[in-house]
Coordinates of C-alpha atoms in Angstrom, one line a residue:
X16 CA 0.0 0.0 0.0
X17 CA 1.3 3.5 -0.9
X18 CA 2.2 5.8 1.9
X19 CA -0.3 8.7 2.2
X20 CA 0.8 11.8 3.9
X21 CA 0.3 15.5 4.0
X22 CA 1.5 17.5 1.1
X23 CA 4.9 19.2 1.6
X24 CA 4.9 23.0 1.9
X25 CA 7.9 25.1 1.4
X26 CA 8.7 27.7 4.1
X27 CA 9.0 31.0 2.4
X28 CA 11.8 33.3 3.3
X29 CA 11.0 37.0 3.8
X30 CA 11.3 39.1 0.7
X31 CA 14.3 41.3 0.4
X32 CA 14.0 44.6 -1.3
X33 CA 16.5 45.4 -4.0
X34 CA 16.6 49.0 -2.9
X35 CA 16.7 50.5 0.6
X36 CA 13.4 52.0 1.6
X37 CA 13.4 55.7 2.2
X38 CA 13.0 56.7 5.9
X39 CA 9.7 58.4 6.8
X40 CA 6.5 58.6 4.8
X41 CA 6.4 58.0 1.0
X42 CA 3.4 58.6 -1.2
X43 CA 2.9 55.5 -3.4
X44 CA 0.1 54.2 -5.6
X45 CA -0.9 52.1 -8.6
X46 CA -3.2 53.0 -11.4
X47 CA -5.5 50.9 -13.5
X48 CA -8.7 51.3 -15.5
X49 CA -12.0 49.6 -14.7
X50 CA -15.3 49.4 -16.6
X51 CA -18.5 48.5 -14.7
X52 CA -16.4 47.5 -11.7
X53 CA -14.3 45.0 -13.6
X54 CA -10.5 45.4 -14.3
X55 CA -10.0 46.6 -17.9
X56 CA -6.4 47.6 -18.2
X57 CA -3.5 47.6 -15.6
X58 CA 0.2 47.3 -15.7
X59 CA 0.3 43.5 -16.2
X60 CA -2.3 43.6 -19.0
X61 CA -0.4 46.5 -20.6
X62 CA 2.8 44.4 -20.6
X63 CA 0.8 41.4 -22.0
X64 CA -0.5 43.6 -24.9
X65 CA 3.1 44.8 -25.6
X66 CA 4.4 41.2 -25.7
X67 CA 1.5 40.0 -27.9
X68 CA 2.4 42.8 -30.3
X69 CA 6.1 41.8 -30.1
X70 CA 5.7 38.0 -30.4
X71 CA 2.5 37.6 -32.4
X72 CA 1.2 35.0 -30.0
X73 CA -0.6 34.9 -26.7
X74 CA 1.3 31.7 -25.7
X75 CA 4.7 33.3 -26.4
X76 CA 3.7 36.5 -24.6
X77 CA 2.5 34.5 -21.6
X78 CA 5.8 32.5 -21.5
X79 CA 7.9 35.6 -21.7
X80 CA 6.0 36.9 -18.6
X81 CA 6.1 33.6 -16.7
X82 CA 2.3 33.8 -16.8
X83 CA 0.0 30.8 -17.2
X84 CA -1.4 30.7 -20.7
X85 CA -4.9 30.3 -19.3
X86 CA -4.6 33.5 -17.3
X87 CA -3.2 35.4 -20.4
X88 CA -6.1 34.1 -22.4
X89 CA -8.7 35.1 -19.8
X90 CA -7.1 38.6 -19.6
X91 CA -7.3 39.0 -23.4
X92 CA -10.9 37.8 -23.4
X93 CA -11.9 40.2 -20.6
X94 CA -10.2 43.2 -22.4
X95 CA -11.8 42.3 -25.7
X96 CA -15.2 42.0 -24.0
X97 CA -14.9 45.3 -22.1
X98 CA -13.5 47.4 -25.0
X99 CA -15.7 49.0 -27.6
X100 CA -14.0 46.9 -30.2
X101 CA -11.5 44.0 -29.7
X102 CA -7.9 44.9 -28.6
X103 CA -6.4 41.6 -29.8
X104 CA -7.3 39.6 -32.9
X105 CA -6.8 35.9 -32.5
X106 CA -6.5 33.1 -35.0
X107 CA -7.0 29.5 -33.8
X108 CA -4.1 27.1 -34.0
X109 CA -3.6 24.4 -36.5
X110 CA -0.6 22.8 -38.0
X111 CA 1.4 26.0 -37.9
X112 CA -0.1 27.1 -34.5
X113 CA -2.3 30.1 -33.7
X114 CA -1.5 33.7 -33.8
X115 CA -2.6 37.0 -32.3
X116 CA -2.1 40.6 -33.1
X117 CA -2.9 43.9 -31.6
X118 CA -5.7 45.9 -33.4
X119 CA -5.6 49.7 -33.9
X120 CA -8.0 49.9 -30.9
X121 CA -5.5 47.8 -28.9
X122 CA -2.5 50.1 -29.8
X123 CA -4.6 53.1 -29.0
X124 CA -5.7 51.7 -25.5
X125 CA -2.1 50.7 -24.7
X126 CA -0.7 54.2 -25.7
X127 CA -3.4 55.9 -23.6
X128 CA -2.7 53.7 -20.6
X129 CA 1.1 54.4 -20.9
X130 CA 0.4 58.2 -21.1
X131 CA -1.9 58.0 -18.1
X132 CA 0.6 56.0 -16.1
X133 CA 3.4 58.5 -17.0
X134 CA 1.3 61.4 -15.7
X135 CA 0.5 59.4 -12.5
X136 CA 4.2 58.7 -11.9
X137 CA 4.9 62.4 -12.4
X138 CA 2.2 63.3 -9.9
X139 CA 3.6 60.9 -7.4
X140 CA 7.0 62.5 -7.7
X141 CA 5.5 66.0 -7.2
X142 CA 3.7 65.1 -4.0
X143 CA 6.5 63.4 -2.2
X144 CA 7.0 64.9 1.3

């Protein structure tokens, strides 16, 4: 009979920061876009769109981010559903495999998010105590 036991869990070491934290208070924040209370576009999804544009494939983009393909696919589906028109055009795989490309709407949304994020970063720098 096989020995049945509890699954092994790894004890995680505390995270170490690559830079020293500044003493005192720091104003920090993240920015993302929502539609009807659902995440539309954030930093991770923006990176995914860039990588899809770069590699021409959702699978390759997900691999480059060390992201599960299913999660990447779900993110693309959510963005396409929430956008006025699809951000990513997909072609099903076959012998040569599938492909994906950013639409004009996708490029526009990505550029708008990058501009918004740059303004937000600038704002954070201005309000530092």
